[in-house]
CSV table of C-alpha atoms in Angstrom, one decimal:
chain,number,residue,atom,x,y,z
A,195,MET,CA,128.8,111.0,101.7
A,196,LYS,CA,129.4,111.9,105.2
A,197,VAL,CA,126.2,112.0,106.5
A,198,LEU,CA,125.3,108.5,107.4
A,199,PRO,CA,122.8,106.6,109.6
A,200,LEU,CA,123.9,105.5,113.0
A,201,ALA,CA,124.1,101.9,111.9
A,202,GLU,CA,126.6,102.9,109.1
A,203,VAL,CA,128.6,105.1,111.4
A,204,VAL,CA,129.0,102.0,114.0
A,205,GLN,CA,130.0,99.8,111.0
A,206,GLY,CA,132.7,102.3,110.0
A,207,VAL,CA,133.8,102.9,113.4
A,208,GLY,CA,134.5,99.2,113.9
A,209,VAL,CA,136.4,99.3,110.7
A,210,ALA,CA,138.7,102.0,111.7
A,211,ARG,CA,139.2,100.5,115.2
A,212,ALA,CA,140.3,97.2,113.6
A,213,ALA,CA,142.9,99.2,111.6
A,214,GLY,CA,144.2,100.8,115.1
A,215,ARG,CA,142.5,104.1,114.5
A,216,THR,CA,141.0,106.2,117.5
A,217,VAL,CA,137.5,107.9,117.3
A,218,ALA,CA,136.3,111.1,119.1
A,219,LEU,CA,132.6,111.9,119.4
A,220,ALA,CA,131.2,115.5,119.3
A,221,ASN,CA,127.7,116.6,119.4
A,222,GLY,CA,125.3,119.6,119.3
A,223,LEU,CA,122.7,121.5,117.3
A,224,PHE,CA,124.8,123.3,115.1
A,225,ASP,CA,122.3,126.0,114.1
A,226,LEU,CA,123.6,129.0,112.3
A,227,LEU,CA,127.2,127.9,112.0
A,228,HIS,CA,129.8,130.3,113.4
A,229,VAL,CA,133.4,130.1,114.4
A,230,GLY,CA,133.0,128.8,117.9
A,231,HIS,CA,131.5,125.6,116.0
A,232,LEU,CA,134.4,125.3,114.0
A,233,ARG,CA,137.0,125.5,116.8
A,234,TYR,CA,135.1,123.0,118.8
A,235,LEU,CA,134.8,120.6,116.1
A,236,GLU,CA,138.7,121.5,115.3
A,237,GLY,CA,139.4,120.9,118.7
A,238,ALA,CA,137.7,117.4,119.0
A,239,LYS,CA,139.3,116.1,115.8
A,240,ALA,CA,142.7,116.7,117.4
A,241,GLN,CA,141.9,114.2,120.2
A,242,ALA,CA,141.6,111.3,117.7
A,243,ASP,CA,141.9,110.1,114.2
A,244,LEU,CA,138.4,110.4,113.4
A,245,LEU,CA,135.8,112.6,114.5
A,246,VAL,CA,132.1,111.3,114.4
A,247,VAL,CA,129.7,114.5,115.0
A,248,ALA,CA,126.4,113.4,116.5
A,249,LEU,CA,123.6,116.3,115.2
A,250,ASN,CA,120.5,117.0,117.0
A,251,ALA,CA,117.3,116.3,115.0
A,252,ASP,CA,114.8,119.1,114.7
A,253,ALA,CA,112.5,117.6,117.3
A,254,SER,CA,115.3,117.3,119.8
A,255,ALA,CA,116.6,121.0,119.0
A,256,ARG,CA,113.2,122.3,119.7
A,257,ALA,CA,112.9,120.4,122.7
A,258,LEU,CA,116.3,121.6,123.9
A,259,LYS,CA,115.9,125.3,122.8
A,260,GLY,CA,112.4,126.2,122.1
A,261,GLU,CA,109.8,127.1,119.6
A,262,GLY,CA,111.6,128.6,116.6
A,263,ARG,CA,114.6,126.6,116.8
A,264,PRO,CA,116.4,125.3,115.1
A,265,VAL,CA,116.4,127.9,112.3
A,266,VAL,CA,118.2,125.6,109.9
A,267,PRO,CA,116.5,122.1,109.1
A,268,GLU,CA,118.6,119.3,110.2
A,269,ALA,CA,119.6,117.8,106.8
A,270,GLU,CA,121.1,121.0,105.8
A,271,ARG,CA,122.9,121.3,109.3
A,272,ALA,CA,124.1,118.0,108.8
A,273,GLU,CA,125.4,118.5,105.2
A,274,LEU,CA,127.2,121.9,106.5
A,275,VAL,CA,129.1,120.3,109.4
A,276,ALA,CA,129.9,117.6,107.1
A,277,GLY,CA,131.7,119.9,104.9
A,278,PHE,CA,134.3,120.7,107.6
A,279,ALA,CA,137.6,119.2,106.8
A,280,CYS,CA,138.0,117.9,110.4
A,281,VAL,CA,134.7,116.1,110.2
A,282,ASP,CA,134.6,112.5,109.0
A,283,TRP,CA,130.9,111.3,109.7
A,284,VAL,CA,127.8,113.0,110.7
A,285,THR,CA,124.8,111.3,112.3
A,286,ILE,CA,121.5,112.7,113.2
A,287,PHE,CA,120.2,111.9,116.8
A,288,ALA,CA,116.6,112.4,118.2
A,289,ASP,CA,117.4,111.6,121.9
A,290,ARG,CA,118.0,114.8,124.5
A,291,THR,CA,121.5,113.3,125.3
A,292,VAL,CA,124.1,111.4,123.4
A,293,GLU,CA,124.1,108.6,125.9
A,294,PRO,CA,122.5,106.1,123.3
A,295,LEU,CA,125.5,106.9,120.9
A,296,LEU,CA,128.3,106.5,123.3
A,297,ARG,CA,127.0,103.0,124.0
A,298,ALA,CA,126.4,102.3,120.6
A,299,LEU,CA,129.9,103.9,119.3
A,300,ARG,CA,132.1,103.5,122.3
A,301,PRO,CA,134.5,106.3,121.0
A,302,ASP,CA,137.8,106.6,122.7
A,303,VAL,CA,137.0,110.3,123.8
A,304,HIS,CA,133.8,112.0,124.1
A,305,CYS,CA,134.2,116.0,123.5
A,306,LYS,CA,132.3,118.7,124.7
A,307,GLY,CA,132.6,122.5,124.5
A,308,THR,CA,134.1,125.2,126.9
A,309,ASP,CA,130.6,125.7,128.3
A,310,TYR,CA,131.0,122.4,130.2
A,311,THR,CA,133.7,121.1,132.7
A,312,THR,CA,134.5,117.5,132.9
A,313,GLU,CA,132.3,117.6,135.7
A,314,THR,CA,129.3,119.1,134.4
A,315,VAL,CA,129.1,116.9,131.1
A,316,PRO,CA,125.6,115.5,130.9
A,317,GLU,CA,126.9,112.1,129.8
A,318,ARG,CA,130.0,111.7,132.2
A,319,GLU,CA,128.5,108.6,134.0
A,320,VAL,CA,127.9,106.8,130.9
A,321,ALA,CA,131.4,107.6,129.6
A,322,ARG,CA,132.9,106.6,133.0
A,323,GLU,CA,131.2,103.4,133.0
A,324,LEU,CA,132.4,102.8,129.3
A,325,GLY,CA,135.9,103.9,130.0
A,326,ILE,CA,135.5,106.9,127.6
A,327,ARG,CA,137.6,109.8,128.1
A,328,VAL,CA,136.1,113.1,128.3
A,329,ALA,CA,137.7,116.2,126.8
A,330,ILE,CA,136.6,119.8,127.1
A,331,VAL,CA,137.8,121.3,123.6
A,332,GLY,CA,137.2,124.5,121.7
A,333,ASP,CA,137.5,128.0,122.4
A,334,PRO,CA,136.2,130.0,125.3
A,335,LYS,CA,132.4,130.3,124.8
A,336,ASP,CA,132.5,133.8,123.2
A,337,HIS,CA,130.1,132.5,120.3
A,338,ALA,CA,126.4,131.2,120.8
A,339,THR,CA,123.8,131.0,118.1
A,340,SER,CA,121.3,132.2,120.6
A,341,GLU,CA,123.2,135.4,120.9
A,342,LEU,CA,123.8,135.8,117.2
A,343,LEU,CA,119.9,135.5,116.5
A,344,SER,CA,119.3,138.1,119.2
A,345,ARG,CA,121.8,140.3,117.4
A,346,LEU,CA,119.7,139.7,114.0
A,347,ARG,CA,116.4,140.4,115.7
A,348,ARG,CA,117.7,143.8,116.8
Protein backbone atom coordinates (compact mmCIF):
# COMPACT_ATOMS: atom_id res chain seq x y z
CA MET A 1 0.00 0.00 0.00
CA LYS A 2 1.29 3.47 -0.87
CA VAL A 3 -0.56 5.25 1.98
CA LEU A 4 1.65 4.95 5.06
CA PRO A 5 2.16 6.50 8.49
CA LEU A 6 4.98 9.04 8.60
CA ALA A 7 7.34 6.71 10.49
CA GLU A 8 7.15 4.15 7.66
CA VAL A 9 7.68 6.82 5.01
CA VAL A 10 10.74 8.09 6.91
CA GLN A 11 12.10 4.55 6.96
CA GLY A 12 11.43 4.10 3.23
CA VAL A 13 13.09 7.42 2.42
CA GLY A 14 16.16 6.31 4.40
CA VAL A 15 16.40 3.10 2.39
CA ALA A 16 15.93 5.01 -0.88
CA ARG A 17 18.63 7.53 0.05
CA ALA A 18 21.05 4.74 0.95
CA ALA A 19 20.47 3.43 -2.58
CA GLY A 20 21.34 6.86 -4.00
CA ARG A 21 17.81 7.93 -4.90
CA THR A 22 16.50 11.48 -4.55
CA VAL A 23 13.23 12.44 -2.85
CA ALA A 24 10.67 15.16 -3.52
CA LEU A 25 7.90 16.22 -1.13
CA ALA A 26 4.62 17.75 -2.31
CA ASN A 27 1.66 18.58 -0.12
CA GLY A 28 -1.96 19.65 -0.23
CA LEU A 29 -5.60 18.89 0.51
CA PHE A 30 -6.35 17.17 -2.81
CA ASP A 31 -10.09 17.54 -2.29
CA LEU A 32 -12.14 16.83 -5.41
CA LEU A 33 -9.24 15.89 -7.64
CA HIS A 34 -8.82 17.78 -10.89
CA VAL A 35 -6.23 18.01 -13.66
CA GLY A 36 -4.33 20.76 -11.81
CA HIS A 37 -3.61 18.30 -8.99
CA LEU A 38 -2.28 15.72 -11.44
CA ARG A 39 -0.08 18.25 -13.23
CA TYR A 40 1.30 19.49 -9.90
CA LEU A 41 2.19 15.97 -8.79
CA GLU A 42 3.68 15.03 -12.16
CA GLY A 43 5.80 18.20 -12.00
CA ALA A 44 6.91 17.27 -8.49
CA LYS A 45 7.85 13.74 -9.56
CA ALA A 46 10.01 15.18 -12.35
CA GLN A 47 12.18 16.80 -9.65
CA ALA A 48 13.37 13.54 -8.01
CA ASP A 49 13.40 9.76 -8.18
CA LEU A 50 10.69 9.35 -5.53
CA LEU A 51 7.65 11.47 -4.72
CA VAL A 52 6.18 11.63 -1.22
CA VAL A 53 2.83 13.40 -0.95
CA ALA A 54 1.75 14.84 2.40
CA LEU A 55 -2.04 15.12 2.50
CA ASN A 56 -3.82 17.41 4.96
CA ALA A 57 -5.91 15.53 7.53
CA ASP A 58 -9.60 16.43 7.66
CA ALA A 59 -9.19 18.69 10.71
CA SER A 60 -6.31 20.67 9.18
CA ALA A 61 -8.21 20.93 5.88
CA ARG A 62 -11.18 22.40 7.76
CA ALA A 63 -8.93 24.83 9.61
CA LEU A 64 -7.44 26.01 6.31
CA LYS A 65 -10.55 26.04 4.10
CA GLY A 66 -13.48 26.40 6.51
CA GLU A 67 -16.60 24.42 7.39
CA GLY A 68 -17.81 22.03 4.74
CA ARG A 69 -14.30 21.13 3.67
CA PRO A 70 -12.98 18.75 2.85
CA VAL A 71 -15.75 17.25 0.76
CA VAL A 72 -13.94 13.91 0.50
CA PRO A 73 -12.66 12.25 3.72
CA GLU A 74 -8.90 12.00 4.25
CA ALA A 75 -8.64 8.22 3.80
CA GLU A 76 -10.40 8.40 0.43
CA ARG A 77 -8.37 11.43 -0.69
CA ALA A 78 -5.17 9.61 0.26
CA GLU A 79 -6.18 6.49 -1.65
CA LEU A 80 -7.04 8.52 -4.75
CA VAL A 81 -3.74 10.44 -4.69
CA ALA A 82 -1.83 7.19 -4.13
CA GLY A 83 -3.46 5.87 -7.32
CA PHE A 84 -1.53 8.32 -9.49
CA ALA A 85 1.41 6.61 -11.20
CA CYS A 86 3.75 9.49 -10.31
CA VAL A 87 3.17 9.11 -6.54
CA ASP A 88 5.36 6.73 -4.55
CA TRP A 89 4.04 7.30 -1.01
CA VAL A 90 1.27 9.27 0.66
CA THR A 91 1.18 10.21 4.31
CA ILE A 92 -1.52 12.17 6.14
CA PHE A 93 -0.51 15.08 8.38
CA ALA A 94 -2.46 17.17 10.88
CA ASP A 95 -0.33 20.32 11.07
CA ARG A 96 -1.12 23.61 9.30
CA THR A 97 2.22 23.46 7.44
CA VAL A 98 4.54 20.67 6.37
CA GLU A 99 7.48 22.04 8.37
CA PRO A 100 7.50 19.02 10.73
CA LEU A 101 7.55 16.69 7.70
CA LEU A 102 10.40 18.60 6.11
CA ARG A 103 12.36 18.11 9.33
CA ALA A 104 11.47 14.40 9.55
CA LEU A 105 11.93 13.47 5.87
CA ARG A 106 14.59 15.98 4.78
CA PRO A 107 13.67 15.60 1.10
CA ASP A 108 16.03 16.82 -1.59
CA VAL A 109 13.33 19.09 -2.95
CA HIS A 110 10.12 20.62 -1.56
CA CYS A 111 7.60 21.17 -4.36
CA LYS A 112 4.83 23.76 -4.30
CA GLY A 113 2.25 24.73 -6.90
CA THR A 114 2.31 27.75 -9.17
CA ASP A 115 0.14 29.75 -6.78
CA TYR A 116 3.44 30.29 -4.89
CA THR A 117 6.82 31.75 -5.72
CA THR A 118 10.01 30.55 -4.06
CA GLU A 119 9.77 33.58 -1.76
CA THR A 120 6.12 33.01 -0.73
CA VAL A 121 6.40 29.31 0.16
CA PRO A 122 5.34 29.18 3.85
CA GLU A 123 8.06 26.65 4.70
CA ARG A 124 10.88 28.41 2.81
CA GLU A 125 12.92 29.28 5.92
CA VAL A 126 12.86 25.71 7.21
CA ALA A 127 13.77 24.44 3.74
CA ARG A 128 16.73 26.86 3.59
CA GLU A 129 17.83 25.88 7.09
CA LEU A 130 17.83 22.20 6.12
CA GLY A 131 19.39 22.69 2.67
CA ILE A 132 16.23 21.58 0.86
CA ARG A 133 15.72 23.00 -2.62
CA VAL A 134 12.30 24.58 -3.25
CA ALA A 135 10.73 24.04 -6.68
CA ILE A 136 7.57 25.60 -8.10
CA VAL A 137 5.90 23.00 -10.31
CA GLY A 138 2.70 22.27 -12.19
CA ASP A 139 0.60 24.24 -14.62
CA PRO A 140 -0.62 27.80 -14.10
CA LYS A 141 -3.23 28.00 -11.35
CA ASP A 142 -6.16 27.65 -13.77
CA HIS A 143 -7.85 24.96 -11.70
CA ALA A 144 -9.08 25.13 -8.12
CA THR A 145 -11.31 22.93 -6.00
CA SER A 146 -13.08 25.97 -4.50
CA GLU A 147 -13.90 27.19 -8.04
CA LEU A 148 -15.18 23.74 -8.97
CA LEU A 149 -17.39 23.70 -5.85
CA SER A 150 -18.78 27.13 -6.72
CA ARG A 151 -19.70 25.94 -10.21
CA LEU A 152 -21.38 22.83 -8.80
CA ARG A 153 -23.43 24.92 -6.35
CA ARG A 154 -24.75 27.16 -9.14
